[in-house]
Every structure is written in C-alpha cells, then in structure tokens.
XYZ file of C-alpha atoms in Angstrom:
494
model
C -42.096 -3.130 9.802
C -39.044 -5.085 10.686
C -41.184 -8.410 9.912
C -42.037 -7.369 6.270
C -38.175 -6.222 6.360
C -37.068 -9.855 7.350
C -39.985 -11.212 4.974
C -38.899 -9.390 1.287
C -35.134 -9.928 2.042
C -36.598 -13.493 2.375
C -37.560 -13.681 -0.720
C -34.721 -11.811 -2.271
C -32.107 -13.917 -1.256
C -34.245 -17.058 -2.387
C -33.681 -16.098 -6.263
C -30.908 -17.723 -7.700
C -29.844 -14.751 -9.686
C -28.799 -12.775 -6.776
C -26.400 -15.475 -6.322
C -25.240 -15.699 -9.621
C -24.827 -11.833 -9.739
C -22.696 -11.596 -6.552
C -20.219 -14.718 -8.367
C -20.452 -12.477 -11.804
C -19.058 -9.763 -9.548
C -16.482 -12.126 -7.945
C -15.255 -13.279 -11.236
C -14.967 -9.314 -12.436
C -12.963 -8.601 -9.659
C -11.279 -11.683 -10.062
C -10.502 -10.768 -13.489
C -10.031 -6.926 -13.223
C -7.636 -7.335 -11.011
C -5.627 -9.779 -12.808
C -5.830 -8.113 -16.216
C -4.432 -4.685 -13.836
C -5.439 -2.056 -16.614
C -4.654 0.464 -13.846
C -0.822 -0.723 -14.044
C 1.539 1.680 -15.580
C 4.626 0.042 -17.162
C 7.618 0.954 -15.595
C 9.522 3.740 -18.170
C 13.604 3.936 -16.701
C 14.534 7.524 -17.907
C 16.775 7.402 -21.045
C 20.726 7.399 -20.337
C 22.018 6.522 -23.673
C 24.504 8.907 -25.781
C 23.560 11.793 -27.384
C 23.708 11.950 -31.209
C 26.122 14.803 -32.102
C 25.188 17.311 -34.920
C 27.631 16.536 -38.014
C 30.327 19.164 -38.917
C 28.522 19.806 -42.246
C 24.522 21.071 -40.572
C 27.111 23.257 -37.967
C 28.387 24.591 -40.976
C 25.622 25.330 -42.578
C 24.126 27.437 -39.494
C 26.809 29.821 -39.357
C 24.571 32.343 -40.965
C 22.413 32.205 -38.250
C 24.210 32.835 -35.297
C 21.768 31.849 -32.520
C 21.353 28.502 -34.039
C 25.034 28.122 -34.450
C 25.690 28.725 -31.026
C 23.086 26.184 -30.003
C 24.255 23.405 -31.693
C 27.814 24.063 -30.778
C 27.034 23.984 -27.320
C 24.665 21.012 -27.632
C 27.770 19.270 -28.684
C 30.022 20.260 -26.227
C 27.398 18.894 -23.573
C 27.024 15.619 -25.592
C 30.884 15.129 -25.723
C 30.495 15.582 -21.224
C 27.496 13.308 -21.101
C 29.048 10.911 -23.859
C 32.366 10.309 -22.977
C 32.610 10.676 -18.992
C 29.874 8.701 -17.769
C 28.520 5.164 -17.906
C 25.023 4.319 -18.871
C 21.968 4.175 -15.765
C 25.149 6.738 -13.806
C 23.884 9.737 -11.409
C 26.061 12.132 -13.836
C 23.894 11.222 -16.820
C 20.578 11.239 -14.923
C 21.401 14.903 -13.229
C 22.908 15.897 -16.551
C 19.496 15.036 -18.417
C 17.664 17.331 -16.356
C 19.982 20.183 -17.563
C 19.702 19.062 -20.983
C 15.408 18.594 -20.895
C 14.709 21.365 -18.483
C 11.393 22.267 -17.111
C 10.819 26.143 -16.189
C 9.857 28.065 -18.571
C 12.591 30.478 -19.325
C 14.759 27.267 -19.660
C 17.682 29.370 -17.825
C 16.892 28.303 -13.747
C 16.985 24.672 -14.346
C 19.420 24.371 -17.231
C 22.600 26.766 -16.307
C 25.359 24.520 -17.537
C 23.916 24.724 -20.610
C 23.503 28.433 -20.390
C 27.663 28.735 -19.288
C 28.396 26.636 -22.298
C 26.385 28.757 -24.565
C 28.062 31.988 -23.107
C 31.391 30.053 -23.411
C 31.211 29.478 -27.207
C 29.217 32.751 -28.101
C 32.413 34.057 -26.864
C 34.791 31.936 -28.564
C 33.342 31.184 -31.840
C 31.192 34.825 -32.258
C 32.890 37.881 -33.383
C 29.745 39.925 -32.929
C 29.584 38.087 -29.394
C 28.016 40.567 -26.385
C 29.720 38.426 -24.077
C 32.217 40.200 -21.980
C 35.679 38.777 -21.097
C 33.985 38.919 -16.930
C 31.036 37.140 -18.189
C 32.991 34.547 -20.519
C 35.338 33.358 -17.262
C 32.461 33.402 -15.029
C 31.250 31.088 -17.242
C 34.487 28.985 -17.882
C 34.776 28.814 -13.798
C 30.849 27.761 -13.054
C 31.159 24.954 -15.871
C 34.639 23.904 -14.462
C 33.233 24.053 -11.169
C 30.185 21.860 -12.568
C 32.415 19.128 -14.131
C 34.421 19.027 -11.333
C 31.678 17.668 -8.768
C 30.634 15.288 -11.732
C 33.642 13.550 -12.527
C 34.727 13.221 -8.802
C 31.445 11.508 -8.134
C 30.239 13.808 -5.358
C 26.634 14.237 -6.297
C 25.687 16.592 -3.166
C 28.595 18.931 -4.513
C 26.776 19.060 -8.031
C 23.274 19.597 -5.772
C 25.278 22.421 -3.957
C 26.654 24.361 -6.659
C 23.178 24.896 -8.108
C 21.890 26.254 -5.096
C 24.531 28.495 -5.308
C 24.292 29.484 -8.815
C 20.625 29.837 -8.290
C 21.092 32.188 -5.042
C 23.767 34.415 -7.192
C 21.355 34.762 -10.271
C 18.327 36.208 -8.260
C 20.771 38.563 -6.724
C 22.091 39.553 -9.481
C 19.553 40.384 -11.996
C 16.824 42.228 -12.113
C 13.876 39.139 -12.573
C 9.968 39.550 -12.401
C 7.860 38.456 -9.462
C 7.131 35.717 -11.975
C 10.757 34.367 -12.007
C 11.747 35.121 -9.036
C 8.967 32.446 -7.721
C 10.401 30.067 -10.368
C 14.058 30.736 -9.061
C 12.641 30.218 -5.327
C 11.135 27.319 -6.403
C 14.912 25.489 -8.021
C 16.218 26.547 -4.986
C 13.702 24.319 -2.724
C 14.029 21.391 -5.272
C 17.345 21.129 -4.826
C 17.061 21.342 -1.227
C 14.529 18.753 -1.098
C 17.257 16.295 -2.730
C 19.570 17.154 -0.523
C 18.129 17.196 2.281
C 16.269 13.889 1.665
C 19.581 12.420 0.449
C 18.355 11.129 -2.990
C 20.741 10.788 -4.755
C 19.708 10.917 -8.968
C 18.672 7.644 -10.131
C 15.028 6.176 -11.223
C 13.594 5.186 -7.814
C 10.665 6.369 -6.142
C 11.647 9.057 -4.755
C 13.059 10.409 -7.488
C 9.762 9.647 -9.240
C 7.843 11.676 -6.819
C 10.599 14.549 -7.074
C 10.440 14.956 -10.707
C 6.519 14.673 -10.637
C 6.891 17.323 -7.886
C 8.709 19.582 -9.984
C 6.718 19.315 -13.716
C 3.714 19.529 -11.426
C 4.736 22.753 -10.317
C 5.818 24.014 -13.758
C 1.935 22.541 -14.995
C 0.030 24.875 -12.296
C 1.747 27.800 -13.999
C 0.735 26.890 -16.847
C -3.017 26.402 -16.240
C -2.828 29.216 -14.227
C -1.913 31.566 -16.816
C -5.235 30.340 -18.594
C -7.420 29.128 -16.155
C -11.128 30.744 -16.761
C -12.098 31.477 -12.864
C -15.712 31.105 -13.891
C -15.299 27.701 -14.706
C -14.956 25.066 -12.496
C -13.501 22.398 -14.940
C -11.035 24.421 -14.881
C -10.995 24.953 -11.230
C -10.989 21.360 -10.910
C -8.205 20.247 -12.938
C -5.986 22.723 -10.880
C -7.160 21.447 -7.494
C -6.078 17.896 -8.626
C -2.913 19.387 -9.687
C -2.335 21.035 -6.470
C -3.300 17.526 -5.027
C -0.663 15.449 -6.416
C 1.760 18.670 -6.159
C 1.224 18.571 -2.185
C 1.285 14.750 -2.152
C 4.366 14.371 -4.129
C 6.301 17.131 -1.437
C 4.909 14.786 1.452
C 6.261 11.895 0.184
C 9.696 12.960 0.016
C 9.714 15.085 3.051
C 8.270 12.157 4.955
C 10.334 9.521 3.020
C 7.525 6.967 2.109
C 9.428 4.531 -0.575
C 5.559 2.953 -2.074
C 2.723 4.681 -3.842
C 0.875 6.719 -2.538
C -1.572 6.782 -5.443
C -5.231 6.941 -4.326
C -8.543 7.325 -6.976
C -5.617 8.920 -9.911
C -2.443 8.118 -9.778
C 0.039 10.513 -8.151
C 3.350 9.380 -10.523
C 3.183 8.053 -13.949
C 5.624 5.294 -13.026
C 3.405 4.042 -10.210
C 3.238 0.161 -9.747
C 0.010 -0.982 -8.586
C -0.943 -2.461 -4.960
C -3.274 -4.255 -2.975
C -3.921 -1.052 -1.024
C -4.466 1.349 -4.409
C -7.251 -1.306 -5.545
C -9.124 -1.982 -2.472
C -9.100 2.111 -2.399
C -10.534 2.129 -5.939
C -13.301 -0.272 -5.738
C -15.882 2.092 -6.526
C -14.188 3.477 -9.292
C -13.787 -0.186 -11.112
C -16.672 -1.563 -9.944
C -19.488 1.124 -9.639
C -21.361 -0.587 -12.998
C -21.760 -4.093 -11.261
C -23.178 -2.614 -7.842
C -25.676 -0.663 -10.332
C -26.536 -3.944 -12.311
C -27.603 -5.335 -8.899
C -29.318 -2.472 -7.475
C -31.636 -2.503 -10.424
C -32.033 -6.261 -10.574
C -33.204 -6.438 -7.166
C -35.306 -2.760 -7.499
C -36.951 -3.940 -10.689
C -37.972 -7.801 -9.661
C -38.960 -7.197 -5.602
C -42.410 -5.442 -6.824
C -43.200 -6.254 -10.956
C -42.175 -10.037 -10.431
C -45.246 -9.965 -7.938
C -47.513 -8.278 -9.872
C -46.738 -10.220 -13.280
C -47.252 -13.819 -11.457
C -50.286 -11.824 -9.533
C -48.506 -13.343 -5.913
C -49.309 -10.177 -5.445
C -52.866 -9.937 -4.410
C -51.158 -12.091 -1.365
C -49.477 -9.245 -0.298
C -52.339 -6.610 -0.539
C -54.483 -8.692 1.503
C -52.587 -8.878 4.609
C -53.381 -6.592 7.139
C -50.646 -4.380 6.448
C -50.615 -0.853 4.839
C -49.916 -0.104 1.703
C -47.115 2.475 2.440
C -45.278 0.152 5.177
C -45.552 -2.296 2.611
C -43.910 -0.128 -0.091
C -41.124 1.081 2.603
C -40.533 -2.253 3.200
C -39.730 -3.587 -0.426
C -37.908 0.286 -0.511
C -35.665 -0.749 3.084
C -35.217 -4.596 1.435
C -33.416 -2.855 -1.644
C -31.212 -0.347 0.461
C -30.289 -2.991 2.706
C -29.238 -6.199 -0.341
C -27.648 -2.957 -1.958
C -25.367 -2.257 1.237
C -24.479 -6.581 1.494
C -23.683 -6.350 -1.966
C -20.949 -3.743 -1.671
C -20.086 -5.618 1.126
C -19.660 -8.311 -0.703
C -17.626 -6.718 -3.153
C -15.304 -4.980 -0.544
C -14.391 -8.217 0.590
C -13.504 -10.075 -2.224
C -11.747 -7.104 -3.524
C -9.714 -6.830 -0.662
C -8.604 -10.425 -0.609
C -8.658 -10.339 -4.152
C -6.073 -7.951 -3.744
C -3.978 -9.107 -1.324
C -3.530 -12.521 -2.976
C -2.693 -11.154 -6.223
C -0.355 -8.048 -4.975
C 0.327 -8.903 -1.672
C -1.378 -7.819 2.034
C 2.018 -5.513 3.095
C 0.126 -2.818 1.486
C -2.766 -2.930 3.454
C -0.913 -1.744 6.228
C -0.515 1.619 4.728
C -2.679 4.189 5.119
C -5.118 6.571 2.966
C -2.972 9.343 2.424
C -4.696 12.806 1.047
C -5.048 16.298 0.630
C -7.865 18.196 1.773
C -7.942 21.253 -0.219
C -10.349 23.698 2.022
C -7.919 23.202 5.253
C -4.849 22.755 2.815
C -3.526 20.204 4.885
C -1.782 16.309 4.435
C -4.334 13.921 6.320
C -4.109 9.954 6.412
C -6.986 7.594 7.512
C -7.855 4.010 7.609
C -8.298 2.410 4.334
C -11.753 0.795 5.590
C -12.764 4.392 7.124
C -12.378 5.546 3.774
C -13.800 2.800 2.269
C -17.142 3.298 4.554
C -17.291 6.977 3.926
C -17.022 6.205 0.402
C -19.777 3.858 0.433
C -22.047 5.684 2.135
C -21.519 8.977 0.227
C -22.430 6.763 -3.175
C -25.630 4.455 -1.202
C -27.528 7.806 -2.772
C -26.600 7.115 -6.272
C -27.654 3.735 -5.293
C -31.113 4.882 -4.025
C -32.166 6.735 -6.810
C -31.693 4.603 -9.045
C -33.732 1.856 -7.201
C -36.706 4.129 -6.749
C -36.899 4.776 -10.306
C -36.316 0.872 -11.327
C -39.255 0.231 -8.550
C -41.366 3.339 -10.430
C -41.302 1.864 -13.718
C -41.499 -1.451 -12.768
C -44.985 -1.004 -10.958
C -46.165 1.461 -14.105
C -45.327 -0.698 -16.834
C -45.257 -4.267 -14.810
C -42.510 -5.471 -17.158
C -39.326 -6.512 -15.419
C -37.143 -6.747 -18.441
C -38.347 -3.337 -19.667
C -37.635 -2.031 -16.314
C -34.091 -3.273 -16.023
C -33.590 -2.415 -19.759
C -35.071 0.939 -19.242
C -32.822 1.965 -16.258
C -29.616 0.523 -17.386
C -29.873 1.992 -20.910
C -30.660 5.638 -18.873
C -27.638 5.485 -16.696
C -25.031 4.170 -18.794
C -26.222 7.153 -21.610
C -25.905 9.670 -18.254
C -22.576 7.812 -17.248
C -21.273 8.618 -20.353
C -22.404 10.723 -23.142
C -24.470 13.393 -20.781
C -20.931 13.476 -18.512
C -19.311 14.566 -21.878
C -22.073 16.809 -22.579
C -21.775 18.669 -19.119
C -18.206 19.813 -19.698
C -19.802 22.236 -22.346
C -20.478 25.312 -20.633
C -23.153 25.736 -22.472
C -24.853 22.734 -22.306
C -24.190 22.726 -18.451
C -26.894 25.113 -17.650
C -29.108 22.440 -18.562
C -27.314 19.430 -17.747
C -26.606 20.265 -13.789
C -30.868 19.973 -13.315
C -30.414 16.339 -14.262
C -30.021 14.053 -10.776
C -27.427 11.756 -11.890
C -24.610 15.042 -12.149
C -26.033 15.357 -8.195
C -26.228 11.788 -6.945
C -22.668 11.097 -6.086
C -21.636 12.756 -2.734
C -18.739 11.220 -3.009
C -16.966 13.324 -5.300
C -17.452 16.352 -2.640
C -15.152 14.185 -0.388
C -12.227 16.069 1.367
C -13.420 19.968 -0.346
C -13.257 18.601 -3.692
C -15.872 20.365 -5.931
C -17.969 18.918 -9.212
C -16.518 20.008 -12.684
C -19.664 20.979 -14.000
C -20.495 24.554 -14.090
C -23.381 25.654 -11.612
C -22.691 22.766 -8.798
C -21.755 22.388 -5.443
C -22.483 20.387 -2.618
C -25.755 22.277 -1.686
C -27.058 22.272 -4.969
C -26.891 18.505 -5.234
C -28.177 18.253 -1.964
C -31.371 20.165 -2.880
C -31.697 18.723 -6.528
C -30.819 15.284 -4.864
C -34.045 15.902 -2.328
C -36.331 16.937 -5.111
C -35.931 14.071 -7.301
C -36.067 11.808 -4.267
C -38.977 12.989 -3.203
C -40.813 13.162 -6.431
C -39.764 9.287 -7.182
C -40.811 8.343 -4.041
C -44.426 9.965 -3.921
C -44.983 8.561 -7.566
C -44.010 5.239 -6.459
C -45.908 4.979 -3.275
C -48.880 6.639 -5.372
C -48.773 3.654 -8.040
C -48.404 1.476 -5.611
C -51.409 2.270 -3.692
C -53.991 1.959 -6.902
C -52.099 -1.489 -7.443
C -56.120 -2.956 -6.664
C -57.543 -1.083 -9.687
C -55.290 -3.586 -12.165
C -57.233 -6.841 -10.783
C-alpha cells in the first residue's frame, strides 16, 4: 500500500499544474495580504464643538415644554464642552459619552445631562415638578462635575459617577432590569479606574467602549432573541465572545488586538498574528481549487489517455488501488495547506511585522465560560484538521464523477460550480427557518468541524456537532462505496 502511496504522489507532483497552483496560491496570499481588505481604517472619536440651537428654534419650542427643556440644556452642555476644553482633551472625550450615551433609559450613563435638565426645568418652567431639594442637588452634582473637569483630575470625574451611580440605586425604586444596567455603570467605571485609562482613543479605550455597547447589544437581542433558533443563538454567543474578550483585555492590560476569525473592536489594525490565524477564512477557495484538481485528474486523466489499463494489470487489487489514489489526494491536500500556512505566515510577518507572532490565540470557550490562550500553530493544526473533512468530501465526489463521466474538465467544472452555489446561495438559503429543514440534510452545512471549535454551535436550525457527524458519515460512506464500485467495473469500458 505504501508503494502505490509513494507511486500516485509520484505522479502527482510530476504535473506542472500542481506547481503552478501552489505559486497561484502564493501570489493570492501575496496579494491578499497586501491589498488588507480585513483592515479597518482607524476612526479618532469626534472632539469638535457642538453646534448650538439658535435663539429663534428655542423660541419656537416654548410651547412644548419637554423639547424646550432639551434644547436648553443641550446648550448649556455645548457652552461646557465648547468653551473649556481643547480639541482631542480627556474632558471632551468623557464629556461625549454623557452627551451620546448608551443604556437604554439614557439616565445611568448620561447624569450631567440629566442635572442640567433638572436645573433649567427649574429655572426656566413655571409648571416645573422640580423641587427646590431636587433643583440644588442638581446645581451641587453638576458643580461637583465641572469641578473635576476643569481641574484636570480625570479619576475625580471617574469617582463622582460611581458615586452618583451608588446614590441613584439607593434611592429609587428601579426594576431588576435597571438595577443590572446601574450595576453594570458602576463596574465600567471601575474598570477605568482601576486599569488607569485615562479617556482618550487608544486601545484600551477601544476595547472599553466596545465592552460597554457590547453589553448594551446583548440586551437588546436578548429582549428578542427566538430560543428556538439558533441564528439567533449564535449571534448572541459571538456577542458574549467579544463581550468577555473585550473585559480580558483590559483587566489583563494587553495594548494589541486581540482579534481572532471577527474582529473584536471596530478600530482594530491588522497583524501578522490576526492573518496567519485567518488563513482558512481567506483562503479556503484556493485549498478547494486544488483538492479538486488533484481529485479530478489522479483517476479520469488515466482513463482518458487509457494509461490506465497499466494500472489494472498489475497485481494489485482494485480497492488498494482506489485507497491509494484516495490516501495520494488526502495527503497533496494536507502539503498544500502546508504550503499555504507557510507562506502566509512569512507573508505576514514581512508585510506586518513577526512581533505579533509572539502573541498568543486568545479565546472564549463558551460551554466552560472561561478565557483560554493557545499557540497560534496549535490552533492553526486543530483548525486544519477539523476542515481536512470538508476537504475529503469534496475529493471523493470529484474522484466519483470523474471515473462516471471520464471527463476531467466536466469533473472540475462540475464540483466547483456545486460548492461555490453551496458556499453561497444554499448558506443564504439555510438562514430561512423554513428552508432549513431541508437544507441541514445537505453535507456541505455538515462538513466543516471547524466551526464546532471551542462550544461554538452551527446557525442553521436542526444542527449540532452529532448531527454533522452522522450526516458527515453517511455521505462519506455512500461516496466512497460508489466510487470504489465504479472503479472496480473500470474493465467493462475497454
């Protein structure tokens, strides 16, 4: 067996086109990683003034007292940010988290405003239902508030809204609901503080603020989320992904991304380590191209120059024969993504730089709930191996049609034009609960293992890991008994 191994990866590796396939790959990676369409551009958060609202639209609100209010105290905030703080300052960067806000109820995250809007319902509203206690409450918290932002002491400014956030939950009666949102302000702020980052547009504020609208997005999905359906279900677990990956990365200080398949922030600059990590992701097409080149010329190229009848007449078995070619495939197929690995990874390093490399896989297994970090080639070799079954498939069926209709541009034509339609439209397809029933008996929505890595689950309705495992058998077993039944009537065509 090992001879006719040695023997058909013999005559693989003596076609040119292999060759010319593996530099075609090069060249894409070469290119790919150039190009960087992963790269996000860089987006510094807005600190320029804020336009006031003319004396005329004020005066035209004042029949509408809610909206009068709000713009009066929308310019009274503008007139803080405006005139007592220079652009790119910590003041205006803390201050436009007041003014944008995130919760919900707007009131946890934005309680300057809320003081200014008590201030001037009082002042400027006869029909106010401010008291005088609440009004000077107000006048002291926003004094109190300007205070730590004009004397430059951002951890004061952190302080006092821990503060303010600790004396609202005790004094009002909030729902379980807010309360959690409250709880969470509190350990936001704490987070800052007790990571010492200060407000600017680093990294780590990156990772806070994605932290926090994170947070606010789980609520959200939550309060819609169909537990039946595990697109939904899977767009929270990513959620909860970057949520608990954000948290680690301040808590453990790392100043790079930690970005792995998606990116974890939106301002994320791409690395060496990020695209040797994604390789299958950008790359998954090319190491199909050559699985079915190889899987659609090592039997029909035989049989359409007859060199064939060469091979049946050795004293060999048909089926070790068969295995053989089958063993060739898997084996060019692993070199291949070798091959790839490699270039990627110097690829990489020359065009972003090796430092990366020396940073680890950093994820989030949701089953265990837990933070783990591996080697980036461990992950790169479970990766691989979790997608060689994709890989397999597809090379029994190129070998299938190749022997049935002894055609290898049909065969390669065939296959390609089947996987890109499955890669694309029938992925769209699946998301349709409705169509899913139907859709999660096709293999290619069970070949990749990989997506099953670290308790991640499919987003198609109706699949989990044991279901592709047993679908994944099926179809393997059925390609491979109709190949090494063609095969073995090969003597009938001659």
């Amino acid at each position: 067996m090992i001879k006719l191994i040695k023997n058909e990866l013999m005559k693989i590796f003596k076609r040119k086109t292999i060759y010319f396939l593996l530099i075609l790959s090069m060249i894409a990676v070469i290119i790919y990683n150039y190009i960087n369409p992963d790269q996000n551009i860089p987006i510094s958060e807005g600190t320029n003034d804020h336009p006031l609202i003319s004396d005329t639209q004020i005066e035209k609100q004042k029949d509408d007292s809610e909206r009068y209010i709000n713009s009066m105290a929308y310019n009274e905030f503008a007139r803080l940010y405006n005139n007592n703080f220079t652009k790119d300052s910590w003041q205006r960067l803390a201050l436009n988290k007041e003014r944008n806000g995130y919760s919900y109820e707007k009131i946890y995250d934005q309680d300057i405003m809320l003081y200014l809007k008590n201030i001037v319902d009082y002042e400027y509203n006869s029909n106010t239902p401010i008291t005088n206690e609440l009004y000077g409450n107000a006048i002291n918290k926003y004094n109190e508030y300007v205070e730590a932002l004009k004397s430059n002491d951002w951890k004061k400014f952190v302080n006092l809204k821990i503060k303010n956030l600790q004396e609202l939950k005790s004094t009002q009666d909030f729902s379980e609901e807010s309360i959690k949102e409250i709880d969470f302000e509190i350990e936001w702020y704490n987070l800052r503080l007790n990571n010492n980052i200060k407000f600017n547009s680093d990294i780590m504020n990156q990772y806070l603020d994605e932290y926090r609208e994170t947070y606010y997005l789980i609520i959200y999905k939550e309060s819609y989320v169909d537990k039946n359906s595990q697109s939904d279900i899977y767009e929270l677990n990513e959620c909860r992904t970057r949520l608990e990956l954000c948290k680690y990365a301040v808590e453990n200080k790392i100043n790079y991304d930690i970005s792995n398949e998606v990116g974890v922030i939106l301002n994320n600059k791409i690395d060496a380590r990020i695209s040797f990590i994604r390789t299958f992701k950008h790359f998954n097409l090319i190491i199909i191209i050559i699985t079915i080149y190889i899987s659609s010329t090592i039997i029909t190229e035989e049989i359409s120059k007859r060199t064939i009848k060469n091979v049946l007449i050795k004293p060999h078995k048909r089926l070790d024969i068969i295995i053989a070619k089958m063993l060739a495939c898997i084996v060019t197929i692993i070199i291949s993504i070798l091959f790839i690995g490699i270039v990627q990874f110097f690829v990489g390093g020359i065009i972003f730089g090796f430092d990366s490399y020396s940073n680890q896989y950093i994820g989030y297994n949701i089953n265990s709930q837990k933070i783990f970090s591996i080697s980036l080639l461990t992950y790169f070799i479970i990766n691989g191996i979790l997608k060689i079954p994709e890989y397999l498939i597809i090379s029994l069926f190129c070998i299938l049609i190749g022997i049935s209709n002894k055609n290898i541009t049909m065969s390669m034509i065939i296959t390609l034009i089947i996987c890109l339609f499955c890669n694309t439209i029938l992925v769209e397809w699946s998301k349709v609960d409705s169509l899913a029933s139907i859709t999660r008996f096709f293999i290619t929505n069970n070949w990749d293992f990989s997506i099953y890595l670290f308790g991640n689950i499919s987003n198609i309705n109706g699949i989990n890991l044991w279901y592709s495992v047993i679908i994944y058998i099926i179809y393997f077993v059925l390609l491979l008994k109709m190949s090494i039944g063609k095969f073995k009537k090969l003597e009938n065509w001659f």
